[in-house]
CSV table of C-alpha atoms in Angstrom, one decimal:
chain,number,residue,atom,x,y,z
W,1032,MET,CA,88.7,38.2,-48.4
W,1033,TYR,CA,89.4,40.3,-45.3
W,1034,PRO,CA,90.4,44.0,-45.4
W,1035,ALA,CA,94.1,44.5,-44.8
W,1036,PRO,CA,95.1,44.5,-41.1
W,1037,ARG,CA,94.9,47.8,-39.4
W,1038,THR,CA,98.1,49.6,-38.3
W,1039,PRO,CA,98.9,49.4,-34.5
W,1040,GLU,CA,98.1,53.1,-34.3
W,1041,GLN,CA,94.7,52.6,-35.9
W,1042,ARG,CA,93.9,49.7,-33.6
W,1043,LYS,CA,94.7,51.9,-30.6
W,1044,LYS,CA,92.6,54.7,-31.9
W,1045,ASP,CA,89.6,52.3,-32.6
W,1046,THR,CA,90.0,50.7,-29.2
W,1047,LEU,CA,90.0,54.0,-27.3
W,1048,ALA,CA,87.0,55.1,-29.3
W,1049,ARG,CA,85.3,51.8,-28.4
W,1050,PHE,CA,86.0,52.4,-24.7
W,1051,ALA,CA,84.5,55.9,-25.0
W,1052,THR,CA,81.3,55.0,-26.9
W,1053,GLU,CA,80.2,51.5,-25.7
W,1054,VAL,CA,77.7,51.5,-22.8
W,1055,ASP,CA,78.3,48.0,-21.4
W,1056,ALA,CA,81.1,45.5,-21.3
W,1057,TRP,CA,81.0,41.7,-20.9
W,1058,VAL,CA,82.5,41.1,-17.5
W,1059,ALA,CA,84.2,37.7,-16.8
W,1060,THR,CA,85.2,36.8,-13.3
W,1061,ALA,CA,86.3,33.7,-11.3
W,1062,GLY,CA,85.5,32.6,-7.8
W,1063,LYS,CA,88.0,31.2,-5.3
W,1064,ASP,CA,87.0,27.6,-6.2
W,1065,GLY,CA,87.6,28.2,-9.9
W,1066,ASP,CA,84.0,28.7,-10.9
W,1067,VAL,CA,83.5,31.2,-13.7
W,1068,TYR,CA,80.9,33.9,-14.1
W,1069,LEU,CA,80.0,36.2,-17.0
W,1070,THR,CA,77.5,39.1,-17.1
W,1071,PRO,CA,77.2,42.5,-18.8
W,1072,LEU,CA,77.8,45.7,-16.8
W,1073,SER,CA,77.6,49.4,-17.6
W,1074,TYR,CA,80.8,51.3,-17.1
W,1075,HIS,CA,82.5,54.7,-17.3
W,1076,TRP,CA,85.9,55.1,-19.0
W,1077,ASN,CA,87.9,58.1,-17.8
W,1078,GLY,CA,90.8,57.6,-20.3
W,1079,ALA,CA,92.8,55.4,-18.0
W,1080,THR,CA,90.5,53.2,-15.9
W,1081,PHE,CA,86.9,51.8,-16.0
W,1082,THR,CA,84.4,52.3,-13.2
W,1083,MET,CA,81.6,49.8,-12.7
W,1084,ALA,CA,79.0,49.1,-10.0
W,1085,THR,CA,77.0,46.1,-9.0
W,1086,ALA,CA,75.1,44.9,-6.0
W,1087,GLU,CA,77.4,43.6,-3.2
W,1088,GLN,CA,75.4,40.4,-3.0
W,1089,THR,CA,76.1,39.4,-6.6
W,1090,THR,CA,78.5,36.7,-7.8
W,1091,THR,CA,80.4,39.3,-9.9
W,1092,ALA,CA,80.9,41.6,-6.9
W,1093,ARG,CA,82.2,38.7,-4.7
W,1094,ASN,CA,84.5,37.5,-7.4
W,1095,LEU,CA,85.9,41.0,-8.2
W,1096,ARG,CA,86.6,41.5,-4.5
W,1097,THR,CA,88.3,38.2,-3.9
W,1098,ALA,CA,90.1,37.7,-7.2
W,1099,GLY,CA,91.2,41.3,-7.8
W,1100,GLU,CA,91.3,40.6,-11.6
W,1101,VAL,CA,88.8,40.7,-14.4
W,1102,ARG,CA,88.5,40.1,-18.1
W,1103,LEU,CA,86.4,42.6,-20.1
W,1104,ALA,CA,85.1,42.2,-23.7
W,1105,PHE,CA,83.7,45.1,-25.7
W,1106,GLY,CA,81.3,44.9,-28.7
W,1107,GLU,CA,81.3,42.2,-31.3
W,1108,THR,CA,83.1,38.9,-31.7
W,1109,ARG,CA,84.3,40.0,-35.1
W,1110,ASP,CA,85.7,43.3,-33.9
W,1111,VAL,CA,87.2,42.1,-30.6
W,1112,VAL,CA,88.5,44.3,-27.8
W,1113,LEU,CA,89.7,42.4,-24.7
W,1114,VAL,CA,91.0,43.8,-21.5
W,1115,HIS,CA,92.7,42.0,-18.6
W,1116,GLY,CA,92.6,44.3,-15.6
W,1117,VAL,CA,93.3,44.6,-12.0
W,1118,VAL,CA,90.4,45.6,-9.7
W,1119,GLU,CA,90.1,48.0,-6.8
W,1120,ALA,CA,86.8,47.6,-4.9
W,1121,PHE,CA,85.0,50.2,-2.9
W,1122,SER,CA,81.9,50.1,-0.8
W,1123,GLU,CA,79.2,52.8,-1.3
W,1124,GLU,CA,80.5,54.6,1.7
W,1125,ALA,CA,84.2,54.4,0.8
W,1126,VAL,CA,84.1,55.1,-3.0
W,1127,PRO,CA,85.9,58.3,-4.0
W,1128,LEU,CA,83.3,60.9,-4.8
W,1129,LYS,CA,84.6,61.8,-8.2
W,1130,LEU,CA,84.8,58.1,-9.2
W,1131,ALA,CA,81.1,57.6,-8.3
W,1132,ASP,CA,79.9,60.9,-9.7
W,1133,ASP,CA,81.6,60.3,-13.1
W,1134,PHE,CA,80.0,56.9,-13.2
W,1135,VAL,CA,76.6,58.3,-12.4
W,1136,ALA,CA,76.9,61.1,-14.9
W,1137,GLU,CA,77.6,58.5,-17.6
W,1138,VAL,CA,75.1,55.8,-16.8
W,1139,LEU,CA,72.4,58.2,-15.6
W,1140,TRP,CA,71.7,56.0,-12.5
W,1141,ASP,CA,73.0,56.3,-9.0
W,1142,PRO,CA,73.4,53.0,-7.2
W,1143,ARG,CA,74.2,54.7,-3.8
W,1144,GLY,CA,71.7,55.1,-1.0
W,1145,GLY,CA,69.3,52.3,-1.9
W,1146,THR,CA,68.2,49.5,0.4
W,1147,ASN,CA,70.3,47.1,-1.7
W,1148,PRO,CA,74.0,48.0,-1.0
W,1149,TYR,CA,76.2,48.3,-4.1
W,1150,ALA,CA,80.0,48.1,-4.6
W,1151,PHE,CA,82.1,50.2,-7.0
W,1152,PHE,CA,85.0,48.7,-8.9
W,1153,GLN,CA,87.8,50.6,-10.6
W,1154,VAL,CA,89.5,48.4,-13.3
W,1155,THR,CA,93.0,49.4,-14.4
W,1156,PRO,CA,94.0,47.6,-17.7
W,1157,ARG,CA,97.2,45.6,-17.6
W,1158,ARG,CA,96.7,44.0,-21.1
W,1159,ILE,CA,94.6,45.2,-24.0
W,1160,GLN,CA,94.1,43.2,-27.2
W,1161,ALA,CA,92.2,44.1,-30.4
W,1162,TRP,CA,91.6,42.2,-33.6
W,1163,ARG,CA,89.0,41.8,-36.3
W,1164,GLU,CA,89.7,38.8,-38.4
W,1165,GLU,CA,92.4,36.1,-38.5
W,1166,ASN,CA,94.8,38.4,-40.3
W,1167,GLU,CA,94.9,40.7,-37.3
W,1168,LEU,CA,95.9,38.0,-34.7
W,1169,ASP,CA,99.5,39.1,-35.2
W,1170,GLY,CA,99.9,42.4,-33.5
W,1171,ARG,CA,96.8,42.1,-31.4
W,1172,ASP,CA,98.6,43.1,-28.2
W,1173,LEU,CA,98.2,46.9,-27.7
W,1174,MET,CA,99.1,47.0,-24.0
W,1175,LYS,CA,101.2,44.6,-21.9
W,1176,ASP,CA,102.0,44.8,-18.2
W,1177,GLY,CA,100.1,48.1,-18.1
W,1178,VAL,CA,102.2,49.8,-20.8
W,1179,TRP,CA,100.9,50.8,-24.2
W,1180,LEU,CA,103.0,49.2,-27.0
W,1181,VAL,CA,101.8,51.8,-29.5
Y,623,MET,CA,60.6,53.6,-22.1
Y,624,TYR,CA,61.3,50.0,-22.8
Y,625,PRO,CA,59.1,47.7,-24.9
Y,626,ALA,CA,56.9,45.4,-22.7
Y,627,PRO,CA,58.8,42.3,-21.5
Y,628,ARG,CA,58.6,39.3,-23.8
Y,629,THR,CA,56.7,36.2,-22.9
Y,630,PRO,CA,58.7,33.2,-21.7
Y,631,GLU,CA,57.8,31.4,-25.0
Y,632,GLN,CA,59.0,34.4,-27.1
Y,633,ARG,CA,62.3,34.5,-25.1
Y,634,LYS,CA,62.9,30.8,-25.7
Y,635,LYS,CA,62.1,31.2,-29.4
Y,636,ASP,CA,64.4,34.2,-29.7
Y,637,THR,CA,67.1,32.4,-27.8
Y,638,LEU,CA,67.0,29.3,-30.0
Y,639,ALA,CA,67.1,31.5,-33.1
Y,640,ARG,CA,70.1,33.2,-31.6
Y,641,PHE,CA,71.9,29.9,-31.1
Y,642,ALA,CA,71.2,28.9,-34.7
Y,643,THR,CA,72.2,32.2,-36.3
Y,644,GLU,CA,75.2,33.5,-34.3
Y,645,VAL,CA,78.6,32.5,-35.6
Y,646,ASP,CA,80.7,33.0,-32.4
Y,647,ALA,CA,80.1,33.1,-28.7
Y,648,TRP,CA,82.1,34.8,-25.9
Y,649,VAL,CA,83.7,32.0,-24.0
Y,650,ALA,CA,84.5,32.6,-20.3
Y,651,THR,CA,86.6,30.0,-18.5
Y,652,ALA,CA,88.6,29.8,-15.2
Y,653,GLY,CA,91.8,28.0,-14.4
Y,654,LYS,CA,92.5,25.9,-11.3
Y,655,ASP,CA,94.1,28.8,-9.5
Y,656,GLY,CA,91.0,31.0,-10.1
Y,657,ASP,CA,92.4,33.1,-13.0
Y,658,VAL,CA,89.7,34.0,-15.5
Y,659,TYR,CA,89.9,34.0,-19.3
Y,660,LEU,CA,87.6,35.3,-22.0
Y,661,THR,CA,87.8,34.9,-25.8
Y,662,PRO,CA,85.4,34.5,-28.8
Y,663,LEU,CA,85.1,31.1,-30.4
Y,664,SER,CA,83.0,29.8,-33.4
Y,665,TYR,CA,80.5,27.1,-32.6
Y,666,HIS,CA,78.0,24.7,-34.0
Y,667,TRP,CA,74.6,24.3,-32.3
Y,668,ASN,CA,72.9,21.1,-33.0
Y,669,GLY,CA,69.7,21.9,-31.2
Y,670,ALA,CA,70.9,20.5,-27.8
Y,671,THR,CA,74.6,21.1,-27.5
Y,672,PHE,CA,77.3,23.5,-28.8
Y,673,THR,CA,80.5,22.2,-30.4
Y,674,MET,CA,83.7,24.3,-30.4
Y,675,ALA,CA,87.3,23.8,-31.2
Y,676,THR,CA,90.5,25.5,-30.1
Y,677,ALA,CA,94.2,24.7,-30.1
Y,678,GLU,CA,95.2,22.3,-27.3
Y,679,GLN,CA,97.9,24.8,-26.2
Y,680,THR,CA,95.5,27.7,-25.5
Y,681,THR,CA,94.4,28.8,-22.0
Y,682,THR,CA,90.8,28.3,-23.0
Y,683,ALA,CA,91.5,24.6,-24.0
Y,684,ARG,CA,93.3,24.0,-20.7
Y,685,ASN,CA,90.6,25.6,-18.6
Y,686,LEU,CA,87.8,23.8,-20.4
Y,687,ARG,CA,89.5,20.5,-19.8
Y,688,THR,CA,90.3,21.0,-16.2
Y,689,ALA,CA,87.2,23.0,-15.1
Y,690,GLY,CA,84.6,21.1,-17.1
Y,691,GLU,CA,82.4,24.1,-17.1
Y,692,VAL,CA,82.0,27.3,-19.2
Y,693,ARG,CA,79.9,30.4,-19.4
Y,694,LEU,CA,78.9,31.5,-22.9
Y,695,ALA,CA,77.4,34.9,-24.0
Y,696,PHE,CA,75.8,35.5,-27.3
Y,697,GLY,CA,75.3,38.8,-29.2
Y,698,GLU,CA,74.8,42.1,-27.5
Y,699,THR,CA,74.9,43.4,-24.0
Y,700,ARG,CA,71.3,44.8,-24.5
Y,701,ASP,CA,69.9,41.6,-25.8
Y,702,VAL,CA,71.6,39.2,-23.4
Y,703,VAL,CA,71.7,35.4,-23.8
Y,704,LEU,CA,73.9,33.6,-21.3
Y,705,VAL,CA,74.6,29.9,-21.0
Y,706,HIS,CA,76.2,28.0,-18.1
Y,707,GLY,CA,77.3,24.6,-19.5
Y,708,VAL,CA,79.2,21.5,-18.7
Y,709,VAL,CA,82.0,20.5,-21.0
Y,710,GLU,CA,83.1,17.3,-22.6
Y,711,ALA,CA,86.6,17.5,-24.2
Y,712,PHE,CA,87.9,15.4,-27.1
Y,713,SER,CA,91.3,15.3,-28.7
Y,714,GLU,CA,91.4,15.4,-32.5
Y,715,GLU,CA,91.8,11.6,-32.6
Y,716,ALA,CA,89.0,10.9,-30.1
Y,717,VAL,CA,86.3,13.3,-31.3
Y,718,PRO,CA,83.1,11.6,-32.6
Y,719,LEU,CA,83.1,11.9,-36.3
Y,720,LYS,CA,79.6,13.5,-36.6
Y,721,LEU,CA,80.4,16.0,-33.9
Y,722,ALA,CA,83.6,17.2,-35.8
Y,723,ASP,CA,82.0,17.0,-39.2
Y,724,ASP,CA,78.9,19.1,-38.2
Y,725,PHE,CA,81.3,21.7,-36.7
Y,726,VAL,CA,83.4,21.8,-39.9
Y,727,ALA,CA,80.3,22.1,-42.1
Y,728,GLU,CA,79.2,25.1,-40.2
Y,729,VAL,CA,82.4,27.0,-39.7
Y,730,LEU,CA,83.9,26.0,-43.0
Y,731,TRP,CA,87.2,25.2,-41.5
Y,732,ASP,CA,88.6,21.9,-40.3
Y,733,PRO,CA,91.0,22.1,-37.4
Y,734,ARG,CA,92.0,18.4,-37.7
Y,735,GLY,CA,95.2,17.2,-39.2
Y,736,GLY,CA,97.3,20.3,-38.9
Y,737,THR,CA,100.7,20.5,-37.2
Y,738,ASN,CA,99.1,22.4,-34.3
Y,739,PRO,CA,96.8,19.9,-32.4
Y,740,TYR,CA,93.3,21.1,-31.6
Y,741,ALA,CA,90.7,19.9,-29.1
Y,742,PHE,CA,87.0,19.7,-29.6
Y,743,PHE,CA,84.5,20.7,-26.8
Y,744,GLN,CA,80.9,19.7,-26.5
Y,745,VAL,CA,79.0,22.1,-24.3
Y,746,THR,CA,75.7,21.0,-22.8
Y,747,PRO,CA,73.6,23.8,-21.3
Y,748,ARG,CA,72.6,23.5,-17.7
Y,749,ARG,CA,71.3,27.0,-17.3
Y,750,ILE,CA,70.1,29.5,-19.9
Y,751,GLN,CA,69.2,33.1,-19.2
Y,752,ALA,CA,67.9,35.8,-21.6
Y,753,TRP,CA,66.9,39.4,-21.1
Y,754,ARG,CA,67.0,42.7,-22.9
Y,755,GLU,CA,66.4,45.6,-20.5
Y,756,GLU,CA,65.7,45.8,-16.7
Y,757,ASN,CA,62.1,45.0,-17.1
Y,758,GLU,CA,63.1,41.5,-18.3
Y,759,LEU,CA,65.3,40.6,-15.4
Y,760,ASP,CA,62.3,38.9,-13.8
Y,761,GLY,CA,61.8,35.6,-15.7
Y,762,ARG,CA,65.2,35.6,-17.2
Y,763,ASP,CA,65.8,31.9,-16.4
Y,764,LEU,CA,64.8,29.8,-19.4
Y,765,MET,CA,66.6,26.6,-18.3
Y,766,LYS,CA,67.7,25.5,-14.9
Y,767,ASP,CA,69.6,22.3,-14.0
Y,768,GLY,CA,69.4,21.3,-17.7
Y,769,VAL,CA,65.6,21.5,-17.9
Y,770,TRP,CA,63.7,24.1,-20.0
Y,771,LEU,CA,61.3,26.0,-17.8
Y,772,VAL,CA,59.2,27.0,-20.8
């Protein structure tokens, strides 16, 4: 039925390739009162953290600032990559130049300096999971508490 | 650059086709303390509501029961369909037979009667949005407050 489950090493390799090649991630956030929000955002992956940007006035920006945590999903529901990450938020003025410039170089769009203020968010993964079909549910954890298990 | 934005009627048609043909949705939920969760689940769309099932012990089941609301995303980040829905939860014993049977007929798997108790969830859309690229952000609302706008 399904292909044999991938080795942990292969899953890590596929996951890192996914981070490098995908353009957007599904971004799930929650508000203080427990309401949930979901939207796609473009990102830059620098090998250790994701950088994203969205308008300060959006629900996602508000939630990322207050909750300080985020869930990201990449690609397809039958080739799942999920990230639970902690969030550092920066205003347009306060964002480290390299962080913003690397983001701009990847998404080919600079959110800074418009009339609509944007925020930048740096997401550091704490947990990473990857699976394709049911036979890969065992061993889906690739990172826990910020540490790669493979 | 991008194709011309679709008409509202075309977006509704594409969205209903998506609901009918996709197998899984990304399911975003929040806990009482504002933690967020994201996972893919298989579903059945009956033309008005989605039916899903997941083990009672999972974070998603707990969040769906307590929050009573969910965000669903379908398909790709460059052909976005987002649903904000209200949730009715049923135990294996209490689930209406037709609801469970239609779900089983679609996903070809019956969660009932195992040693691991499952819950069924019926999701009624209150808001539906669909867009492809930036030129479709205007007019992305197809349903608001449970009413189709087109």
